[in-house]
Short mmCIF file of C-alpha atoms in Angstrom, two decimals:
data_model
loop_
_atom_site.label_atom_id
_atom_site.label_comp_id
_atom_site.label_asym_id
_atom_site.label_seq_id
_atom_site.Cartn_x
_atom_site.Cartn_y
_atom_site.Cartn_z
CA MET A 1 -11.72 -66.32 -19.61
CA MET A 2 -8.23 -64.94 -18.98
CA LEU A 3 -9.36 -63.83 -15.54
CA GLY A 4 -10.49 -67.39 -14.73
CA VAL A 5 -7.15 -68.84 -15.84
CA ILE A 6 -5.30 -66.43 -13.58
CA ARG A 7 -7.49 -67.35 -10.63
CA ARG A 8 -7.00 -71.13 -11.17
CA ARG A 9 -3.23 -70.79 -11.50
CA VAL A 10 -2.97 -68.66 -8.38
CA ALA A 11 -5.10 -71.12 -6.45
CA SER A 12 -2.78 -73.98 -7.57
CA GLY A 13 0.21 -72.23 -5.96
CA GLY A 14 1.72 -70.11 -8.69
CA SER A 15 2.89 -66.59 -7.85
CA SER A 16 0.77 -63.75 -9.04
CA ALA A 17 3.71 -62.07 -10.77
CA SER A 18 4.70 -65.15 -12.78
CA VAL A 19 1.10 -66.05 -13.57
CA PHE A 20 0.30 -62.57 -14.80
CA GLY A 21 3.61 -62.35 -16.68
CA GLN A 22 3.01 -65.68 -18.44
CA SER A 23 -0.54 -64.74 -19.30
CA PHE A 24 0.63 -61.38 -20.58
CA GLN A 25 3.36 -62.94 -22.74
CA ALA A 26 0.96 -65.60 -24.02
CA SER A 27 -1.45 -62.95 -25.16
CA ARG A 28 1.34 -61.05 -26.98
CA PRO A 29 3.43 -63.78 -28.73
CA VAL A 30 4.83 -61.84 -31.68
CA VAL A 31 5.57 -58.45 -30.19
CA SER A 32 9.13 -57.23 -29.69
CA THR A 33 10.55 -56.39 -26.28
CA SER A 34 10.32 -52.64 -26.79
CA ARG A 35 6.77 -52.99 -28.09
CA VAL A 36 5.76 -55.18 -25.15
CA SER A 37 7.31 -52.69 -22.78
CA SER A 38 5.29 -49.84 -24.23
CA ILE A 39 2.10 -51.91 -24.30
CA ALA A 40 2.62 -53.04 -20.73
CA GLU A 41 2.94 -49.43 -19.67
CA LYS A 42 -0.38 -48.68 -21.32
CA GLU A 43 -1.95 -51.73 -19.74
CA VAL A 44 -1.16 -50.27 -16.29
CA LEU A 45 -3.73 -47.53 -16.78
CA LEU A 46 -6.34 -50.05 -17.94
CA GLN A 47 -5.79 -52.63 -15.21
CA PRO A 48 -7.87 -51.06 -12.40
CA ARG A 49 -10.95 -51.01 -14.64
CA GLY A 50 -10.45 -54.20 -16.72
CA PHE A 51 -9.09 -56.39 -13.91
CA GLY A 52 -10.86 -54.94 -10.93
CA GLN A 53 -11.14 -58.35 -9.23
CA VAL A 54 -7.40 -59.12 -9.35
CA ARG A 55 -5.98 -55.66 -8.61
CA ASN A 56 -4.82 -56.77 -5.17
CA PHE A 57 -2.36 -59.31 -6.52
CA GLY A 58 -1.60 -58.00 -10.01
CA HIS A 59 2.01 -57.04 -10.69
CA LEU A 60 3.69 -55.19 -13.51
CA VAL A 61 5.86 -57.55 -15.59
CA VAL A 62 7.83 -56.21 -18.54
CA PRO A 63 10.00 -58.69 -20.55
CA GLY A 64 13.70 -57.93 -20.22
CA CYS A 65 13.16 -56.00 -16.98
CA PRO A 66 13.24 -57.17 -13.37
CA VAL A 67 9.90 -58.09 -11.86
CA SER A 68 8.33 -55.25 -9.91
CA LEU A 69 7.25 -56.25 -6.41
CA ARG A 70 4.82 -53.36 -6.05
CA PRO A 71 1.11 -54.09 -6.37
CA MET A 72 -0.61 -52.73 -9.44
CA ARG A 73 -2.69 -50.17 -7.52
CA GLU A 74 0.51 -48.68 -6.03
CA VAL A 75 1.94 -48.27 -9.53
CA VAL A 76 -1.26 -46.62 -10.71
CA ALA A 77 -1.33 -44.36 -7.66
CA SER A 78 2.26 -43.25 -8.25
CA ILE A 79 1.55 -42.54 -11.92
CA GLN A 80 -1.54 -40.53 -10.99
CA ARG A 81 0.45 -38.50 -8.45
CA GLU A 82 3.15 -37.73 -11.03
CA ALA A 83 0.52 -36.75 -13.57
CA THR A 84 -1.15 -34.47 -11.02
CA MET A 85 2.15 -32.80 -10.15
CA GLN A 86 2.93 -32.27 -13.82
CA MET A 87 -0.50 -30.75 -14.37
CA LEU A 88 -0.06 -28.34 -11.45
CA SER A 89 3.46 -27.37 -12.48
CA ARG A 90 2.63 -26.52 -16.09
CA PRO A 91 0.93 -23.23 -17.04
CA PHE A 92 -2.84 -23.19 -17.26
CA SER A 93 -3.40 -23.49 -21.00
CA SER A 94 -5.27 -25.79 -23.32
CA ASP A 95 -3.57 -26.55 -26.62
CA ASN A 96 -5.66 -27.72 -29.56
CA GLY A 97 -3.39 -27.74 -32.61
CA ASP A 98 -3.12 -24.24 -34.01
CA LEU A 99 -5.53 -22.78 -31.43
CA VAL A 100 -4.43 -22.24 -27.85
CA ASP A 101 -6.73 -21.40 -24.94
CA ALA A 102 -5.62 -18.70 -22.50
CA VAL A 103 -7.06 -19.58 -19.12
CA VAL A 104 -7.06 -18.13 -15.61
CA PRO A 105 -3.92 -19.21 -13.69
CA PHE A 106 -3.70 -20.57 -10.16
CA MET A 107 -4.34 -17.61 -7.85
CA GLY A 108 -3.28 -18.93 -4.44
CA GLU A 109 -4.49 -21.42 -1.87
CA SER A 110 -6.85 -18.97 -0.16
CA ILE A 111 -8.35 -17.57 -3.39
CA THR A 112 -11.02 -19.57 -5.20
CA ASP A 113 -12.26 -17.04 -7.74
CA GLY A 114 -11.81 -13.51 -9.04
CA THR A 115 -13.38 -10.86 -11.24
CA LEU A 116 -12.25 -10.29 -14.81
CA ALA A 117 -11.37 -6.63 -14.39
CA SER A 118 -10.15 -5.65 -17.86
CA PHE A 119 -8.66 -6.86 -21.12
CA LEU A 120 -5.23 -5.47 -21.96
CA LYS A 121 -5.45 -6.54 -25.59
CA SER A 122 -8.10 -6.67 -28.33
CA PRO A 123 -9.07 -9.43 -30.79
CA GLY A 124 -6.63 -9.35 -33.69
CA ASP A 125 -3.70 -8.09 -31.60
CA ARG A 126 -0.48 -10.06 -31.72
CA VAL A 127 0.92 -11.27 -28.40
CA GLU A 128 4.15 -12.93 -27.33
CA VAL A 129 4.71 -15.76 -24.87
CA ASP A 130 3.85 -14.76 -21.27
CA GLU A 131 2.57 -11.35 -22.38
CA PRO A 132 -0.36 -10.17 -20.21
CA ILE A 133 -3.67 -10.08 -22.04
CA ALA A 134 -6.10 -9.58 -19.13
CA GLN A 135 -6.22 -8.80 -15.41
CA ILE A 136 -8.09 -10.72 -12.72
CA GLU A 137 -8.99 -8.80 -9.58
CA THR A 138 -9.17 -10.81 -6.35
CA ASP A 139 -9.81 -9.92 -2.72
CA LYS A 140 -6.13 -9.25 -2.13
CA VAL A 141 -4.21 -8.67 -5.34
CA THR A 142 -4.54 -8.23 -9.10
CA ILE A 143 -3.29 -11.16 -11.21
CA ASP A 144 -2.32 -11.09 -14.88
CA VAL A 145 -3.55 -13.67 -17.38
CA THR A 146 -0.68 -14.27 -19.79
CA SER A 147 -0.56 -15.78 -23.25
CA PRO A 148 0.78 -19.38 -23.22
CA GLU A 149 2.00 -19.10 -26.83
CA ALA A 150 2.99 -16.43 -29.31
CA GLY A 151 0.26 -15.69 -31.82
CA VAL A 152 -2.77 -13.54 -32.55
CA ILE A 153 -5.82 -13.24 -30.32
CA GLN A 154 -8.71 -14.79 -32.23
CA LYS A 155 -11.51 -13.93 -29.81
CA PHE A 156 -12.46 -13.48 -26.17
CA VAL A 157 -14.82 -16.03 -24.64
CA ALA A 158 -15.40 -14.13 -21.37
CA LYS A 159 -16.61 -10.64 -20.60
CA GLU A 160 -15.30 -7.97 -18.27
CA GLY A 161 -16.99 -8.25 -14.91
CA ASP A 162 -17.41 -12.04 -15.07
CA THR A 163 -16.51 -14.10 -12.02
CA VAL A 164 -13.86 -16.62 -13.06
CA GLU A 165 -12.07 -19.51 -11.38
CA PRO A 166 -8.61 -21.01 -12.01
CA GLY A 167 -8.75 -22.87 -15.31
CA THR A 168 -11.56 -20.79 -16.81
CA LYS A 169 -10.97 -20.08 -20.51
CA ILE A 170 -11.07 -16.39 -21.37
CA ALA A 171 -9.45 -16.15 -24.82
CA ILE A 172 -8.49 -18.20 -27.87
CA ILE A 173 -5.11 -17.53 -29.49
CA SER A 174 -4.11 -18.65 -32.97
CA LYS A 175 -0.44 -19.52 -33.38
CA SER A 176 -0.47 -18.99 -37.15
CA ALA A 177 -3.01 -16.12 -37.12
CA GLU A 178 -5.39 -18.21 -39.25
CA GLY A 179 -9.08 -17.58 -38.77
CA VAL A 180 -8.46 -14.08 -37.42
CA ALA A 181 -10.11 -11.97 -40.09
CA PRO A 182 -9.68 -8.19 -39.99
CA VAL A 183 -12.67 -5.96 -40.47
CA ALA A 184 -13.70 -6.23 -44.14
CA PRO A 185 -14.01 -3.06 -46.27
CA SER A 186 -17.62 -4.00 -47.10
CA GLU A 187 -18.47 -3.91 -43.40
CA LYS A 188 -16.92 -0.49 -43.08
CA ALA A 189 -18.82 0.70 -46.17
CA SER A 190 -22.08 -0.58 -44.75
CA GLU A 191 -21.43 1.24 -41.49
CA LYS A 192 -20.80 4.45 -43.42
CA ALA A 193 -23.95 3.92 -45.48
CA VAL A 194 -25.99 3.72 -42.33
CA SER A 195 -24.61 7.00 -41.10
CA GLN A 196 -25.08 8.80 -44.47
CA PRO A 197 -28.18 11.01 -44.98
CA SER A 198 -31.10 9.84 -47.11
CA SER A 199 -30.94 10.10 -50.90
CA PRO A 200 -32.62 12.98 -52.89
CA SER A 201 -35.36 10.61 -54.19
CA GLU A 202 -36.38 9.87 -50.62
CA LYS A 203 -36.55 13.59 -49.97
CA VAL A 204 -38.84 14.06 -53.01
CA GLU A 205 -41.19 11.36 -51.74
CA GLU A 206 -41.30 13.01 -48.36
CA LYS A 207 -42.19 16.33 -50.02
CA GLN A 208 -44.98 14.71 -52.08
CA LYS A 209 -46.72 13.38 -48.99
CA PRO A 210 -49.54 15.77 -48.06
CA LYS A 211 -49.42 17.27 -44.69
CA VAL A 212 -52.41 16.63 -42.49
CA GLU A 213 -53.48 19.80 -40.79
CA THR A 214 -55.35 19.57 -37.55
CA ALA A 215 -57.94 22.16 -36.83
CA PRO A 216 -57.57 23.97 -33.53
CA ASP A 217 -59.87 22.60 -30.87
CA THR A 218 -61.79 25.71 -29.90
CA ALA A 219 -64.74 23.86 -28.40
CA ARG A 220 -62.96 22.70 -25.31
CA PRO A 221 -61.98 25.34 -22.80
CA LYS A 222 -58.52 25.05 -21.33
CA ALA A 223 -58.42 23.84 -17.78
CA PRO A 224 -56.64 26.16 -15.40
CA SER A 225 -53.13 24.90 -14.72
CA THR A 226 -52.43 24.05 -11.11
CA PRO A 227 -49.34 25.70 -9.70
CA PRO A 228 -46.57 23.35 -8.55
CA PRO A 229 -46.54 22.58 -4.85
CA LYS A 230 -44.40 24.90 -2.85
CA ARG A 231 -41.52 23.35 -0.92
CA SER A 232 -41.44 23.97 2.76
CA ALA A 233 -38.52 25.85 4.14
CA THR A 234 -37.26 22.77 6.04
CA GLU A 235 -37.54 20.31 3.13
CA PRO A 236 -34.07 19.56 1.72
CA GLN A 237 -33.52 20.06 -1.98
CA LEU A 238 -31.66 16.97 -3.19
CA PRO A 239 -29.54 17.08 -6.35
CA PRO A 240 -31.03 15.34 -9.38
CA LYS A 241 -30.16 11.68 -10.00
CA GLU A 242 -28.61 12.61 -13.34
CA ARG A 243 -25.68 14.16 -11.47
CA GLU A 244 -24.85 10.94 -9.60
CA ARG A 245 -22.84 7.93 -10.72
CA ARG A 246 -23.18 4.40 -9.34
CA VAL A 247 -19.99 2.35 -9.66
CA PRO A 248 -19.63 -1.21 -8.29
CA MET A 249 -17.00 -1.69 -5.60
CA THR A 250 -13.87 -3.58 -6.53
CA ARG A 251 -13.10 -6.83 -4.78
CA LEU A 252 -10.11 -5.28 -3.03
CA ARG A 253 -12.19 -2.37 -1.72
CA LYS A 254 -14.92 -4.73 -0.47
CA ARG A 255 -12.32 -6.87 1.26
CA VAL A 256 -10.71 -3.86 2.95
CA ALA A 257 -14.12 -2.58 4.07
CA THR A 258 -15.05 -5.96 5.53
CA ARG A 259 -11.79 -6.41 7.42
CA LEU A 260 -11.80 -2.90 8.87
CA LYS A 261 -15.39 -3.23 10.04
CA ASP A 262 -14.63 -6.64 11.55
CA SER A 263 -11.72 -5.02 13.38
CA GLN A 264 -14.01 -2.42 14.93
CA ASN A 265 -16.61 -5.03 15.87
CA THR A 266 -14.11 -7.51 17.36
CA PHE A 267 -11.39 -5.53 19.11
CA ALA A 268 -11.64 -3.22 22.09
CA LEU A 269 -9.84 -0.40 20.28
CA LEU A 270 -7.99 2.23 22.26
CA THR A 271 -5.43 4.77 21.01
CA THR A 272 -2.64 6.47 22.93
CA PHE A 273 -0.45 9.30 21.61
CA ASN A 274 3.00 10.77 22.02
CA GLU A 275 5.26 13.17 20.15
CA VAL A 276 8.77 12.66 18.85
CA ASP A 277 11.56 15.16 18.25
CA MET A 278 12.96 14.17 14.83
CA THR A 279 16.08 16.34 15.05
CA ASN A 280 18.68 13.61 15.65
CA LEU A 281 17.24 11.07 13.21
CA MET A 282 17.01 13.69 10.47
CA LYS A 283 20.58 14.82 11.21
CA LEU A 284 21.78 11.21 11.02
CA ARG A 285 20.06 10.86 7.66
CA SER A 286 21.52 14.12 6.37
CA ASP A 287 25.10 13.34 7.49
CA TYR A 288 25.31 9.84 6.01
CA LYS A 289 22.86 9.83 3.09
CA ASP A 290 25.56 10.08 0.40
CA ALA A 291 27.81 7.42 1.94
CA PHE A 292 24.79 5.20 2.52
CA VAL A 293 23.70 5.37 -1.11
CA GLU A 294 27.25 4.81 -2.34
CA LYS A 295 27.69 1.63 -0.29
CA HIS A 296 24.21 0.10 -0.31
CA GLY A 297 22.68 1.52 -3.48
CA VAL A 298 19.54 2.71 -1.73
CA LYS A 299 18.53 5.96 -0.04
CA LEU A 300 18.38 6.22 3.73
CA GLY A 301 14.83 7.08 4.75
CA LEU A 302 12.97 7.59 7.99
CA MET A 303 10.95 4.35 7.77
CA SER A 304 13.96 2.16 8.52
CA GLY A 305 14.55 4.09 11.74
CA PHE A 306 10.95 3.60 12.86
CA VAL A 307 11.03 -0.10 11.91
CA LYS A 308 14.15 -0.61 14.04
CA ALA A 309 12.53 1.36 16.87
CA ALA A 310 9.35 -0.76 16.59
CA VAL A 311 11.42 -3.96 16.73
CA SER A 312 13.10 -2.72 19.90
CA GLY A 313 9.75 -1.79 21.42
CA LEU A 314 8.19 -5.15 20.56
CA GLN A 315 11.11 -6.99 22.11
CA ASN A 316 10.76 -4.94 25.28
CA GLN A 317 6.96 -5.40 25.37
CA PRO A 318 6.22 -8.88 23.88
CA ILE A 319 2.50 -8.54 24.62
CA ILE A 320 2.23 -5.96 21.81
CA ASN A 321 3.45 -8.66 19.40
CA ALA A 322 0.99 -11.27 20.72
CA VAL A 323 -2.57 -12.07 19.67
CA ILE A 324 -5.68 -13.61 21.21
CA ASP A 325 -6.77 -16.96 19.79
CA GLY A 326 -9.95 -18.17 21.47
CA ASP A 327 -9.11 -18.60 25.14
CA ASP A 328 -5.36 -18.56 24.54
CA ILE A 329 -2.68 -15.94 23.93
CA ILE A 330 -0.17 -16.62 21.17
CA TYR A 331 3.23 -15.03 21.80
CA ARG A 332 5.29 -14.63 18.64
CA ASP A 333 9.06 -15.04 18.93
CA TYR A 334 9.60 -13.31 15.61
CA VAL A 335 8.88 -9.78 14.34
CA ASP A 336 7.18 -9.48 10.97
CA ILE A 337 6.43 -5.81 10.31
CA SER A 338 3.56 -4.98 7.94
CA ILE A 339 3.90 -1.68 6.07
CA ALA A 340 0.63 -0.10 4.94
CA VAL A 341 0.93 1.11 1.34
CA GLY A 342 -1.77 3.12 -0.38
CA THR A 343 -2.13 2.29 -4.09
CA PRO A 344 -4.53 3.62 -6.75
CA LYS A 345 -6.51 0.37 -6.44
CA GLY A 346 -6.68 0.32 -2.65
CA LEU A 347 -4.75 -0.34 0.54
CA VAL A 348 -2.29 -3.24 0.62
CA VAL A 349 -0.06 -4.31 3.49
CA PRO A 350 3.16 -6.09 2.43
CA VAL A 351 5.22 -7.73 5.17
CA ILE A 352 8.91 -7.38 6.08
CA ARG A 353 9.84 -10.86 7.34
CA ASN A 354 12.14 -11.29 10.35
CA ALA A 355 12.75 -7.57 10.74
CA GLU A 356 14.65 -8.21 13.98
CA LYS A 357 17.49 -9.76 11.94
CA MET A 358 17.78 -6.93 9.40
CA ASN A 359 19.90 -3.78 9.41
CA PHE A 360 18.99 -0.35 8.09
CA ALA A 361 20.10 -1.06 4.52
CA GLU A 362 18.23 -4.39 4.29
CA ILE A 363 15.06 -2.79 5.63
CA GLU A 364 15.25 0.10 3.14
CA LYS A 365 15.80 -2.29 0.21
CA GLU A 366 12.89 -4.49 1.25
CA ILE A 367 10.57 -1.51 1.70
CA ASN A 368 11.45 -0.14 -1.73
CA THR A 369 10.95 -3.53 -3.40
CA LEU A 370 7.58 -4.18 -1.75
CA ALA A 371 6.33 -0.64 -2.38
CA LYS A 372 7.24 -0.87 -6.07
CA LYS A 373 5.45 -4.21 -6.44
CA ALA A 374 2.39 -2.86 -4.62
CA ASN A 375 2.11 0.17 -6.89
CA ASP A 376 2.53 -1.72 -10.17
CA GLY A 377 0.21 -4.55 -9.05
CA SER A 378 2.81 -7.33 -9.18
CA ILE A 379 2.86 -8.09 -5.45
CA SER A 380 1.96 -11.69 -4.56
CA ILE A 381 -0.33 -13.12 -1.92
CA ASP A 382 2.56 -14.60 0.05
CA GLU A 383 4.22 -11.19 0.34
CA MET A 384 1.14 -9.82 2.11
CA ALA A 385 0.27 -12.82 4.29
CA GLY A 386 0.97 -12.84 8.01
CA GLY A 387 2.56 -9.97 9.88
CA SER A 388 2.63 -9.45 13.64
CA PHE A 389 2.62 -5.62 13.80
CA THR A 390 1.75 -2.84 11.36
CA ILE A 391 3.21 0.62 10.72
CA SER A 392 1.09 3.14 8.83
CA ASN A 393 2.72 6.36 7.66
CA GLY A 394 -0.04 8.87 7.00
CA GLY A 395 2.52 11.66 7.15
CA VAL A 396 3.40 11.15 3.48
CA TYR A 397 -0.08 12.51 2.67
CA GLY A 398 0.18 15.37 5.19
CA SER A 399 -1.81 13.83 8.05
CA LEU A 400 -1.14 15.63 11.32
CA LEU A 401 -2.97 13.24 13.66
CA SER A 402 -5.10 10.12 13.30
CA THR A 403 -6.31 7.00 15.07
CA PRO A 404 -5.33 4.01 12.89
CA ILE A 405 -7.38 0.80 12.88
CA ILE A 406 -5.81 -2.55 13.75
CA ASN A 407 -5.09 -4.93 10.89
CA PRO A 408 -6.55 -8.33 11.96
CA PRO A 409 -5.33 -10.71 13.31
CA GLN A 410 -2.75 -8.39 14.84
CA SER A 411 -3.18 -6.63 18.17
CA ALA A 412 -1.69 -3.17 17.56
CA ILE A 413 -0.74 -0.67 14.88
CA LEU A 414 1.63 2.32 14.95
CA GLY A 415 0.61 5.50 13.16
CA MET A 416 3.23 7.97 11.91
CA HIS A 417 2.30 11.51 10.89
CA SER A 418 3.72 14.59 9.23
CA ILE A 419 6.76 16.40 10.57
CA VAL A 420 5.92 19.95 11.62
CA SER A 421 8.25 22.56 13.05
CA ARG A 422 6.86 23.62 16.41
CA PRO A 423 8.23 25.68 19.32
CA MET A 424 9.63 23.40 22.00
CA VAL A 425 11.38 24.07 25.31
CA VAL A 426 14.93 22.69 25.15
CA GLY A 427 17.33 23.45 28.01
CA GLY A 428 15.09 26.22 29.29
CA ASN A 429 14.91 27.93 25.90
CA VAL A 430 12.12 27.96 23.35
CA VAL A 431 13.48 26.71 20.05
CA PRO A 432 11.85 25.41 16.85
CA ARG A 433 12.00 21.63 16.50
CA PRO A 434 10.77 19.19 13.82
CA MET A 435 8.08 17.29 15.71
CA MET A 436 5.92 14.30 14.80
CA TYR A 437 2.87 12.92 16.56
CA ILE A 438 2.81 9.14 16.85
CA ALA A 439 -0.24 7.05 17.75
CA LEU A 440 -0.62 3.45 18.92
CA THR A 441 -3.99 1.79 18.54
CA TYR A 442 -4.15 -1.50 20.45
CA ASP A 443 -6.55 -4.22 21.52
CA HIS A 444 -7.39 -3.35 25.09
CA ARG A 445 -8.65 -6.89 25.73
CA LEU A 446 -5.03 -8.06 25.60
CA ILE A 447 -2.85 -4.98 26.10
CA ASP A 448 -3.10 -2.73 29.13
CA GLY A 449 -2.44 1.00 28.99
CA ARG A 450 0.83 0.55 30.88
CA GLU A 451 2.36 -1.66 28.17
CA ALA A 452 1.04 0.61 25.40
CA VAL A 453 2.57 3.73 26.96
CA PHE A 454 5.89 1.97 27.61
CA PHE A 455 5.97 0.84 23.98
CA LEU A 456 5.43 4.39 22.67
CA ARG A 457 8.04 5.71 25.08
CA ARG A 458 10.53 3.21 23.66
CA ILE A 459 9.74 4.38 20.13
CA LYS A 460 10.26 7.99 21.23
CA ASP A 461 13.57 7.26 23.00
CA VAL A 462 15.09 5.32 20.07
CA VAL A 463 14.04 7.79 17.39
CA GLU A 464 15.21 10.80 19.38
CA ASP A 465 18.56 9.10 20.15
CA PRO A 466 19.41 6.34 17.63
CA ARG A 467 22.64 5.59 19.51
CA ARG A 468 20.50 3.57 21.94
CA LEU A 469 20.22 0.87 19.29
CA LEU A 470 24.01 0.45 19.22
CA LEU A 471 24.31 0.30 22.99
CA ASP A 472 21.07 -1.69 23.49
CA ILE A 473 19.88 0.66 26.23
#
């Protein structure tokens, strides 16, 4: 009926705002201004469903407030957007009075699910706010599930190995520790009773049971036993299955395996080598290491020198920093250096952003920060995304020579190796020198051998004489 009145008044020339305001006030004659204001706010959420036919001209009218000129559906849309933003900004938890649900947090735009790797706590343990209680393993990084409130873990509702999505409930936490019953003494006594030997009366009954003796079967002759088949000399003797263990691959290991195999299948991989005399760079490090630590608070390593040399080489040979995209070549006017870091859980590649704008101290600090996060599992997805060129230092493990594999979607990777003292000819004399082999694996579809060799020569020149960086020669 009210809908018909509104239609007739609008048809007679009245404005939709005044008509709806009068109808609203007429239907609420004895309500105070504050009460009407609160009710009107509630009515906004009900209007699209209850007044679906008039939503195009309905307006929000609150007594004592100026008339809003926005249509009702715009108000509803704005409220829904604010509610959505609030939901995304708050932690993923579901509160139900004393009980709080611990759920899987948002894991990143490119990650839709993960594997519940392990629980860090047990039912009955007390946890504080934001204390990790479980770990979710994804394709790229391990994410902690934290407790939204302080309390006691009542129970787990998920199992290790389950595939979970953001918002999945994995545990229930009691704020007041009610309903979390410790193991009762009767249960412990029953468990002990099960493990105790049988009583003496049971033993007497067992003794009273007559033993049934079976007469030897002398009528049947024993069949001659067939000897086991002899193995041929060429047949391999495999170890028994009992000495093997089958363990499922982690998500990170599967992801690394897939990407490396895709790299081999997609790129035309070719590797070129050179060797570097580390004498001057090591002397520079030895002469200024104390002053460097005193001023910058970080040790001067060799990686910063190679990063600066790689930046110089990429600026001299921009094709090394480019990538193929379909039928086009994308040239990058920035240098983001990825540093391969081996962790107990697998290989991760954090990125040093805008390395061309950083000095030695900034590079060393960034490397130390990213390496620490990678080893303790706190590195984020954003810190590993992107990268235009990768440096892999296998020398820390003692590798003398290797052919690294490109990290897609990049086009080249530099491999560093161990420093070994070898006899070298210097000024016509044979002297021992600390030498390192360096390798550049590149996509031969995009990069020719000429550019690859020039790039490695630039690395060699800068590392052997760091003064070139100051003079830009």
